[in-house]
Amino acid sequence: SMGFFDKLKAGLTKTKKALVAGIDAIFGSYRDVGDELFDELEELLITSDIGAETAMEVLDTLRDKIHDERITEPEKAKQIMDEPGILGYFCDSNLERLSRSEKLAEKYSVTVAQIAMAWIFNQPMDVFAICAPINNEQLESNIKAMELKLTKEELAWLDLK
């Protein structure tokens, strides 16, 4: 039977395929880049599994690039969507980071989210995470993540080095 990570990876792969197909359909059905295209794209992204906040970041980034590069053809706009940092959230390297985070979480008996926060807190430069716990349980979880010390080797491993 499939383990948790395999199920998650399969689900993300399915989500990415559906998202890419939807994006292809939207960009293929318009002759120019305008409000209607963006409205349809916004609906697709918000109703996908990437979440509303990520969807709005993707749309804002796309709008800025289209404006800055004066793009009017949907096909050229779609090429921007293919760039890392737009739909790069679902790339193989991020799935590998997730897998590695899951293994470290198991090693330390913490959550993957705590490993992600510990990674931030263990950076050699001054990095500040903005955490907004909504209850005492989340606050305690964040404090535990702050206290978790990852080794240089573990940090490099999470960075795929």
Short mmCIF file of N, CA and C in Angstrom, two decimals:
data_model
loop_
_atom_site.label_atom_id
_atom_site.label_comp_id
_atom_site.label_asym_id
_atom_site.label_seq_id
_atom_site.Cartn_x
_atom_site.Cartn_y
_atom_site.Cartn_z
N SER A 1 0.84 -1.19 0.00
CA SER A 1 0.00 0.00 0.00
C SER A 1 0.88 1.24 0.00
N MET A 2 0.32 2.35 -0.47
CA MET A 2 1.07 3.59 -0.57
C MET A 2 1.19 4.25 0.80
N GLY A 3 2.39 4.77 1.09
CA GLY A 3 2.61 5.50 2.32
C GLY A 3 2.06 6.91 2.19
N PHE A 4 2.11 7.64 3.29
CA PHE A 4 1.57 9.00 3.32
C PHE A 4 2.21 9.87 2.25
N PHE A 5 3.55 9.87 2.17
CA PHE A 5 4.23 10.73 1.20
C PHE A 5 3.87 10.35 -0.23
N ASP A 6 3.81 9.04 -0.51
CA ASP A 6 3.44 8.60 -1.86
C ASP A 6 2.04 9.09 -2.24
N LYS A 7 1.13 9.02 -1.27
CA LYS A 7 -0.24 9.51 -1.52
C LYS A 7 -0.23 11.01 -1.75
N LEU A 8 0.55 11.73 -0.93
CA LEU A 8 0.63 13.17 -1.08
C LEU A 8 1.23 13.55 -2.43
N LYS A 9 2.31 12.87 -2.80
CA LYS A 9 2.96 13.15 -4.08
C LYS A 9 2.01 12.85 -5.24
N ALA A 10 1.28 11.73 -5.15
CA ALA A 10 0.32 11.37 -6.20
C ALA A 10 -0.77 12.43 -6.28
N GLY A 11 -1.23 12.89 -5.13
CA GLY A 11 -2.27 13.93 -5.10
C GLY A 11 -1.77 15.23 -5.70
N LEU A 12 -0.54 15.62 -5.36
CA LEU A 12 0.03 16.85 -5.91
C LEU A 12 0.25 16.73 -7.41
N THR A 13 0.68 15.56 -7.85
CA THR A 13 0.87 15.34 -9.29
C THR A 13 -0.46 15.45 -10.02
N LYS A 14 -1.50 14.86 -9.46
CA LYS A 14 -2.85 14.94 -10.04
C LYS A 14 -3.33 16.39 -10.07
N THR A 15 -3.10 17.11 -8.97
CA THR A 15 -3.49 18.52 -8.89
C THR A 15 -2.76 19.33 -9.95
N LYS A 16 -1.43 19.09 -10.09
CA LYS A 16 -0.66 19.84 -11.06
C LYS A 16 -1.16 19.56 -12.48
N LYS A 17 -1.42 18.29 -12.80
CA LYS A 17 -1.90 17.94 -14.15
C LYS A 17 -3.23 18.63 -14.44
N ALA A 18 -4.14 18.62 -13.47
CA ALA A 18 -5.45 19.26 -13.66
C ALA A 18 -5.29 20.77 -13.81
N LEU A 19 -4.40 21.33 -13.01
CA LEU A 19 -4.16 22.77 -13.06
C LEU A 19 -3.55 23.17 -14.40
N VAL A 20 -2.55 22.42 -14.84
CA VAL A 20 -1.91 22.72 -16.13
C VAL A 20 -2.91 22.59 -17.28
N ALA A 21 -3.74 21.55 -17.24
CA ALA A 21 -4.76 21.38 -18.30
C ALA A 21 -5.74 22.55 -18.30
N GLY A 22 -6.15 22.99 -17.12
CA GLY A 22 -7.06 24.13 -17.02
C GLY A 22 -6.42 25.41 -17.53
N ILE A 23 -5.16 25.61 -17.18
CA ILE A 23 -4.43 26.80 -17.64
C ILE A 23 -4.29 26.78 -19.16
N ASP A 24 -3.94 25.61 -19.70
CA ASP A 24 -3.83 25.48 -21.16
C ASP A 24 -5.16 25.83 -21.84
N ALA A 25 -6.25 25.33 -21.28
CA ALA A 25 -7.58 25.60 -21.86
C ALA A 25 -7.91 27.09 -21.81
N ILE A 26 -7.62 27.72 -20.71
CA ILE A 26 -7.93 29.16 -20.58
C ILE A 26 -7.11 29.99 -21.56
N PHE A 27 -5.81 29.76 -21.58
CA PHE A 27 -4.96 30.56 -22.48
C PHE A 27 -5.25 30.24 -23.94
N GLY A 28 -5.71 29.02 -24.22
CA GLY A 28 -6.04 28.65 -25.59
C GLY A 28 -7.36 29.21 -26.09
N SER A 29 -8.19 29.71 -25.17
CA SER A 29 -9.53 30.17 -25.58
C SER A 29 -9.63 31.69 -25.72
N TYR A 30 -8.54 32.41 -25.55
CA TYR A 30 -8.58 33.86 -25.68
C TYR A 30 -7.59 34.34 -26.74
N ARG A 31 -7.94 35.45 -27.40
CA ARG A 31 -7.07 36.03 -28.41
C ARG A 31 -6.16 37.11 -27.84
N ASP A 32 -6.56 37.65 -26.69
CA ASP A 32 -5.72 38.66 -26.05
C ASP A 32 -5.76 38.48 -24.54
N VAL A 33 -4.81 39.14 -23.88
CA VAL A 33 -4.71 39.04 -22.42
C VAL A 33 -5.52 40.20 -21.84
N GLY A 34 -6.63 39.86 -21.21
CA GLY A 34 -7.49 40.91 -20.64
C GLY A 34 -8.15 40.44 -19.36
N ASP A 35 -9.08 41.26 -18.90
CA ASP A 35 -9.76 40.98 -17.63
C ASP A 35 -10.49 39.64 -17.63
N GLU A 36 -11.12 39.29 -18.75
CA GLU A 36 -11.87 38.02 -18.80
C GLU A 36 -10.93 36.83 -18.60
N LEU A 37 -9.78 36.86 -19.25
CA LEU A 37 -8.81 35.78 -19.09
C LEU A 37 -8.37 35.71 -17.62
N PHE A 38 -8.06 36.86 -17.03
CA PHE A 38 -7.63 36.87 -15.64
C PHE A 38 -8.73 36.40 -14.68
N ASP A 39 -9.97 36.79 -14.97
CA ASP A 39 -11.08 36.35 -14.12
C ASP A 39 -11.21 34.83 -14.14
N GLU A 40 -11.11 34.26 -15.32
CA GLU A 40 -11.22 32.79 -15.45
C GLU A 40 -10.03 32.10 -14.80
N LEU A 41 -8.85 32.67 -14.99
CA LEU A 41 -7.63 32.11 -14.40
C LEU A 41 -7.71 32.20 -12.87
N GLU A 42 -8.20 33.32 -12.36
CA GLU A 42 -8.35 33.49 -10.91
C GLU A 42 -9.29 32.43 -10.34
N GLU A 43 -10.39 32.21 -11.00
CA GLU A 43 -11.35 31.20 -10.53
C GLU A 43 -10.70 29.81 -10.50
N LEU A 44 -9.97 29.47 -11.57
CA LEU A 44 -9.30 28.17 -11.63
C LEU A 44 -8.30 28.02 -10.49
N LEU A 45 -7.46 29.03 -10.30
CA LEU A 45 -6.41 28.94 -9.29
C LEU A 45 -6.99 28.89 -7.87
N ILE A 46 -7.98 29.72 -7.60
CA ILE A 46 -8.56 29.74 -6.25
C ILE A 46 -9.28 28.44 -5.93
N THR A 47 -9.91 27.82 -6.93
CA THR A 47 -10.63 26.57 -6.68
C THR A 47 -9.72 25.35 -6.76
N SER A 48 -8.46 25.55 -7.11
CA SER A 48 -7.51 24.44 -7.13
C SER A 48 -6.99 24.22 -5.71
N ASP A 49 -6.16 23.24 -5.54
CA ASP A 49 -5.65 22.90 -4.21
C ASP A 49 -4.46 23.75 -3.76
N ILE A 50 -4.13 24.81 -4.50
CA ILE A 50 -2.95 25.59 -4.10
C ILE A 50 -3.28 26.64 -3.05
N GLY A 51 -4.55 26.89 -2.80
CA GLY A 51 -4.95 27.85 -1.78
C GLY A 51 -5.10 29.25 -2.34
N ALA A 52 -5.96 30.02 -1.70
CA ALA A 52 -6.30 31.36 -2.19
C ALA A 52 -5.10 32.31 -2.15
N GLU A 53 -4.32 32.25 -1.07
CA GLU A 53 -3.19 33.16 -0.95
C GLU A 53 -2.15 32.92 -2.04
N THR A 54 -1.82 31.65 -2.27
CA THR A 54 -0.87 31.31 -3.33
C THR A 54 -1.43 31.70 -4.68
N ALA A 55 -2.73 31.44 -4.88
CA ALA A 55 -3.37 31.79 -6.15
C ALA A 55 -3.23 33.28 -6.43
N MET A 56 -3.46 34.11 -5.41
CA MET A 56 -3.36 35.55 -5.60
C MET A 56 -1.91 35.98 -5.86
N GLU A 57 -0.95 35.32 -5.21
CA GLU A 57 0.46 35.62 -5.48
C GLU A 57 0.82 35.30 -6.93
N VAL A 58 0.35 34.15 -7.40
CA VAL A 58 0.61 33.74 -8.78
C VAL A 58 0.01 34.76 -9.74
N LEU A 59 -1.24 35.16 -9.49
CA LEU A 59 -1.90 36.13 -10.37
C LEU A 59 -1.21 37.49 -10.34
N ASP A 60 -0.84 37.95 -9.16
CA ASP A 60 -0.15 39.24 -9.05
C ASP A 60 1.19 39.21 -9.78
N THR A 61 1.93 38.12 -9.62
CA THR A 61 3.22 37.98 -10.31
C THR A 61 3.01 37.97 -11.82
N LEU A 62 2.01 37.22 -12.26
CA LEU A 62 1.72 37.15 -13.70
C LEU A 62 1.31 38.52 -14.24
N ARG A 63 0.41 39.20 -13.54
CA ARG A 63 -0.03 40.55 -13.98
C ARG A 63 1.17 41.49 -14.09
N ASP A 64 2.04 41.48 -13.08
CA ASP A 64 3.20 42.37 -13.10
C ASP A 64 4.10 42.08 -14.28
N LYS A 65 4.39 40.81 -14.52
CA LYS A 65 5.28 40.44 -15.64
C LYS A 65 4.65 40.79 -16.98
N ILE A 66 3.36 40.53 -17.12
CA ILE A 66 2.67 40.86 -18.37
C ILE A 66 2.71 42.36 -18.61
N HIS A 67 2.48 43.13 -17.55
CA HIS A 67 2.52 44.59 -17.67
C HIS A 67 3.94 45.08 -17.99
N ASP A 68 4.93 44.59 -17.22
CA ASP A 68 6.31 45.04 -17.41
C ASP A 68 6.85 44.69 -18.79
N GLU A 69 6.46 43.53 -19.31
CA GLU A 69 6.97 43.08 -20.61
C GLU A 69 6.01 43.41 -21.76
N ARG A 70 4.94 44.13 -21.45
CA ARG A 70 3.94 44.56 -22.44
C ARG A 70 3.44 43.39 -23.30
N ILE A 71 3.09 42.32 -22.65
CA ILE A 71 2.62 41.12 -23.35
C ILE A 71 1.13 41.23 -23.62
N THR A 72 0.74 40.94 -24.87
CA THR A 72 -0.67 40.98 -25.23
C THR A 72 -1.18 39.63 -25.74
N GLU A 73 -0.26 38.73 -26.13
CA GLU A 73 -0.66 37.43 -26.67
C GLU A 73 -0.78 36.41 -25.54
N PRO A 74 -1.89 35.69 -25.47
CA PRO A 74 -2.07 34.68 -24.42
C PRO A 74 -0.96 33.63 -24.39
N GLU A 75 -0.45 33.22 -25.55
CA GLU A 75 0.58 32.18 -25.57
C GLU A 75 1.86 32.66 -24.87
N LYS A 76 2.23 33.93 -25.07
CA LYS A 76 3.41 34.46 -24.39
C LYS A 76 3.14 34.59 -22.89
N ALA A 77 1.93 34.97 -22.53
CA ALA A 77 1.57 35.07 -21.11
C ALA A 77 1.62 33.69 -20.46
N LYS A 78 1.18 32.67 -21.18
CA LYS A 78 1.19 31.30 -20.66
C LYS A 78 2.62 30.83 -20.39
N GLN A 79 3.56 31.26 -21.23
CA GLN A 79 4.96 30.88 -21.02
C GLN A 79 5.46 31.39 -19.67
N ILE A 80 4.97 32.54 -19.24
CA ILE A 80 5.36 33.07 -17.93
C ILE A 80 4.85 32.15 -16.83
N MET A 81 3.65 31.58 -17.02
CA MET A 81 3.10 30.65 -16.03
C MET A 81 3.98 29.42 -15.87
N ASP A 82 4.71 29.06 -16.92
CA ASP A 82 5.55 27.87 -16.88
C ASP A 82 6.87 28.09 -16.16
N GLU A 83 7.20 29.36 -15.87
CA GLU A 83 8.47 29.66 -15.22
C GLU A 83 8.46 29.17 -13.78
N PRO A 84 9.63 28.77 -13.28
CA PRO A 84 9.70 28.44 -11.85
C PRO A 84 9.30 29.67 -11.04
N GLY A 85 8.70 29.45 -9.91
CA GLY A 85 8.26 30.57 -9.10
C GLY A 85 6.82 30.93 -9.38
N ILE A 86 6.29 30.47 -10.49
CA ILE A 86 4.86 30.66 -10.75
C ILE A 86 4.18 29.35 -10.40
N LEU A 87 4.37 28.34 -11.23
CA LEU A 87 3.84 27.02 -10.87
C LEU A 87 4.94 26.13 -10.32
N GLY A 88 6.07 26.74 -9.99
CA GLY A 88 7.19 26.00 -9.46
C GLY A 88 6.96 25.38 -8.10
N TYR A 89 5.86 25.73 -7.46
CA TYR A 89 5.55 25.15 -6.15
C TYR A 89 5.47 23.63 -6.24
N PHE A 90 5.07 23.09 -7.39
CA PHE A 90 4.86 21.66 -7.54
C PHE A 90 6.04 20.96 -8.21
N CYS A 91 7.20 21.60 -8.25
CA CYS A 91 8.35 21.02 -8.96
C CYS A 91 8.91 19.83 -8.19
N ASP A 92 9.65 18.99 -8.89
CA ASP A 92 10.21 17.79 -8.29
C ASP A 92 11.13 18.09 -7.11
N SER A 93 11.90 19.19 -7.19
CA SER A 93 12.81 19.50 -6.09
C SER A 93 12.03 19.85 -4.82
N ASN A 94 10.88 20.53 -4.95
CA ASN A 94 10.09 20.82 -3.77
C ASN A 94 9.44 19.56 -3.20
N LEU A 95 9.06 18.64 -4.07
CA LEU A 95 8.52 17.37 -3.59
C LEU A 95 9.60 16.58 -2.85
N GLU A 96 10.84 16.67 -3.33
CA GLU A 96 11.95 16.00 -2.64
C GLU A 96 12.21 16.67 -1.28
N ARG A 97 12.14 18.00 -1.24
CA ARG A 97 12.30 18.70 0.04
C ARG A 97 11.22 18.26 1.03
N LEU A 98 10.01 18.12 0.52
CA LEU A 98 8.91 17.66 1.37
C LEU A 98 9.19 16.26 1.92
N SER A 99 9.68 15.38 1.07
CA SER A 99 10.01 14.03 1.49
C SER A 99 11.09 14.05 2.58
N ARG A 100 12.11 14.86 2.37
CA ARG A 100 13.20 14.96 3.35
C ARG A 100 12.71 15.58 4.65
N SER A 101 11.84 16.57 4.54
CA SER A 101 11.28 17.19 5.74
C SER A 101 10.46 16.19 6.54
N GLU A 102 9.74 15.34 5.81
CA GLU A 102 8.94 14.32 6.48
C GLU A 102 9.84 13.35 7.25
N LYS A 103 10.98 12.97 6.65
CA LYS A 103 11.91 12.06 7.31
C LYS A 103 12.51 12.70 8.56
N LEU A 104 12.88 13.98 8.47
CA LEU A 104 13.42 14.66 9.65
C LEU A 104 12.35 14.84 10.73
N ALA A 105 11.13 15.10 10.30
CA ALA A 105 10.03 15.24 11.27
C ALA A 105 9.84 13.95 12.05
N GLU A 106 9.94 12.84 11.34
CA GLU A 106 9.82 11.54 12.01
C GLU A 106 10.99 11.33 12.99
N LYS A 107 12.19 11.69 12.54
CA LYS A 107 13.40 11.54 13.38
C LYS A 107 13.26 12.31 14.69
N TYR A 108 12.74 13.54 14.61
CA TYR A 108 12.65 14.41 15.78
C TYR A 108 11.28 14.37 16.47
N SER A 109 10.37 13.56 15.95
CA SER A 109 9.00 13.47 16.49
C SER A 109 8.31 14.83 16.53
N VAL A 110 8.41 15.52 15.40
CA VAL A 110 7.75 16.82 15.24
C VAL A 110 6.97 16.79 13.92
N THR A 111 6.30 17.88 13.60
CA THR A 111 5.55 17.96 12.34
C THR A 111 6.44 18.48 11.21
N VAL A 112 6.01 18.29 9.99
CA VAL A 112 6.73 18.82 8.82
C VAL A 112 6.76 20.35 8.91
N ALA A 113 5.66 20.95 9.37
CA ALA A 113 5.63 22.42 9.52
C ALA A 113 6.69 22.88 10.52
N GLN A 114 6.90 22.12 11.59
CA GLN A 114 7.93 22.49 12.56
C GLN A 114 9.33 22.37 11.95
N ILE A 115 9.53 21.38 11.09
CA ILE A 115 10.82 21.24 10.40
C ILE A 115 11.03 22.45 9.48
N ALA A 116 10.00 22.86 8.77
CA ALA A 116 10.11 24.02 7.88
C ALA A 116 10.48 25.27 8.68
N MET A 117 9.82 25.45 9.82
CA MET A 117 10.13 26.61 10.65
C MET A 117 11.53 26.49 11.24
N ALA A 118 11.91 25.29 11.68
CA ALA A 118 13.25 25.10 12.23
C ALA A 118 14.30 25.41 11.17
N TRP A 119 14.02 25.06 9.92
CA TRP A 119 14.95 25.37 8.83
C TRP A 119 15.17 26.88 8.76
N ILE A 120 14.08 27.64 8.85
CA ILE A 120 14.19 29.10 8.82
C ILE A 120 14.99 29.60 10.01
N PHE A 121 14.65 29.11 11.20
CA PHE A 121 15.31 29.57 12.42
C PHE A 121 16.77 29.17 12.49
N ASN A 122 17.18 28.15 11.73
CA ASN A 122 18.56 27.66 11.78
C ASN A 122 19.43 28.22 10.65
N GLN A 123 18.94 29.20 9.93
CA GLN A 123 19.75 29.81 8.88
C GLN A 123 20.87 30.64 9.49
N PRO A 124 22.05 30.69 8.83
CA PRO A 124 23.19 31.40 9.41
C PRO A 124 23.02 32.93 9.40
N MET A 125 22.12 33.44 8.61
CA MET A 125 21.92 34.89 8.57
C MET A 125 20.73 35.26 9.46
N ASP A 126 20.54 36.53 9.68
CA ASP A 126 19.39 36.97 10.47
C ASP A 126 18.13 36.84 9.62
N VAL A 127 17.33 35.86 9.97
CA VAL A 127 16.07 35.63 9.28
C VAL A 127 14.99 35.64 10.33
N PHE A 128 13.91 36.31 10.05
CA PHE A 128 12.83 36.40 11.01
C PHE A 128 11.56 35.83 10.41
N ALA A 129 11.03 34.84 11.05
CA ALA A 129 9.77 34.25 10.60
C ALA A 129 8.64 34.99 11.29
N ILE A 130 7.63 35.33 10.52
CA ILE A 130 6.44 35.95 11.09
C ILE A 130 5.43 34.85 11.31
N CYS A 131 5.17 34.56 12.56
CA CYS A 131 4.26 33.48 12.92
C CYS A 131 3.00 34.09 13.53
N ALA A 132 1.89 33.54 13.17
CA ALA A 132 0.62 34.04 13.70
C ALA A 132 -0.22 32.88 14.23
N PRO A 133 0.19 32.34 15.35
CA PRO A 133 -0.59 31.22 15.90
C PRO A 133 -1.99 31.71 16.30
N ILE A 134 -2.96 30.85 16.06
CA ILE A 134 -4.34 31.24 16.38
C ILE A 134 -4.84 30.61 17.67
N ASN A 135 -4.00 29.77 18.28
CA ASN A 135 -4.37 29.18 19.56
C ASN A 135 -3.10 28.77 20.31
N ASN A 136 -3.26 28.36 21.55
CA ASN A 136 -2.11 27.99 22.37
C ASN A 136 -1.35 26.80 21.80
N GLU A 137 -2.06 25.87 21.20
CA GLU A 137 -1.42 24.69 20.61
C GLU A 137 -0.44 25.09 19.51
N GLN A 138 -0.87 26.01 18.64
CA GLN A 138 0.02 26.48 17.57
C GLN A 138 1.20 27.28 18.14
N LEU A 139 0.96 28.05 19.18
CA LEU A 139 2.03 28.81 19.82
C LEU A 139 3.08 27.86 20.38
N GLU A 140 2.63 26.82 21.07
CA GLU A 140 3.56 25.83 21.62
C GLU A 140 4.33 25.11 20.51
N SER A 141 3.64 24.82 19.40
CA SER A 141 4.28 24.18 18.26
C SER A 141 5.38 25.08 17.68
N ASN A 142 5.08 26.37 17.56
CA ASN A 142 6.07 27.32 17.03
C ASN A 142 7.28 27.43 17.95
N ILE A 143 7.04 27.43 19.25
CA ILE A 143 8.15 27.51 20.22
C ILE A 143 9.02 26.25 20.11
N LYS A 144 8.38 25.09 19.97
CA LYS A 144 9.14 23.85 19.82
C LYS A 144 9.99 23.90 18.55
N ALA A 145 9.46 24.47 17.49
CA ALA A 145 10.22 24.60 16.24
C ALA A 145 11.42 25.53 16.43
N MET A 146 11.23 26.60 17.21
CA MET A 146 12.34 27.52 17.48
C MET A 146 13.46 26.83 18.26
N GLU A 147 13.07 25.92 19.11
CA GLU A 147 14.05 25.24 19.95
C GLU A 147 14.75 24.08 19.25
N LEU A 148 14.21 23.65 18.12
CA LEU A 148 14.79 22.52 17.39
C LEU A 148 16.05 22.97 16.66
N LYS A 149 17.17 22.35 16.97
CA LYS A 149 18.44 22.69 16.32
C LYS A 149 18.77 21.63 15.27
N LEU A 150 18.76 22.06 14.02
CA LEU A 150 19.13 21.17 12.93
C LEU A 150 20.64 21.29 12.70
N THR A 151 21.28 20.17 12.35
CA THR A 151 22.72 20.20 12.08
C THR A 151 22.98 20.86 10.72
N LYS A 152 24.23 21.25 10.50
CA LYS A 152 24.62 21.81 9.20
C LYS A 152 24.35 20.80 8.09
N GLU A 153 24.59 19.53 8.39
CA GLU A 153 24.35 18.47 7.40
C GLU A 153 22.86 18.35 7.07
N GLU A 154 22.02 18.45 8.09
CA GLU A 154 20.57 18.37 7.86
C GLU A 154 20.07 19.58 7.07
N LEU A 155 20.59 20.76 7.39
CA LEU A 155 20.20 21.96 6.64
C LEU A 155 20.60 21.82 5.17
N ALA A 156 21.83 21.35 4.94
CA ALA A 156 22.30 21.15 3.56
C ALA A 156 21.45 20.09 2.86
N TRP A 157 21.10 19.04 3.57
CA TRP A 157 20.28 17.95 3.01
C TRP A 157 18.91 18.49 2.60
N LEU A 158 18.31 19.35 3.45
CA LEU A 158 17.02 19.96 3.10
C LEU A 158 17.15 20.90 1.90
N ASP A 159 18.35 21.49 1.75
CA ASP A 159 18.61 22.37 0.61
C ASP A 159 18.99 21.59 -0.66
N LEU A 160 18.93 20.25 -0.56
CA LEU A 160 19.26 19.35 -1.68
C LEU A 160 20.73 19.45 -2.08
N LYS A 161 21.59 19.70 -1.11
CA LYS A 161 23.03 19.82 -1.40
C LYS A 161 23.73 18.55 -1.00
#
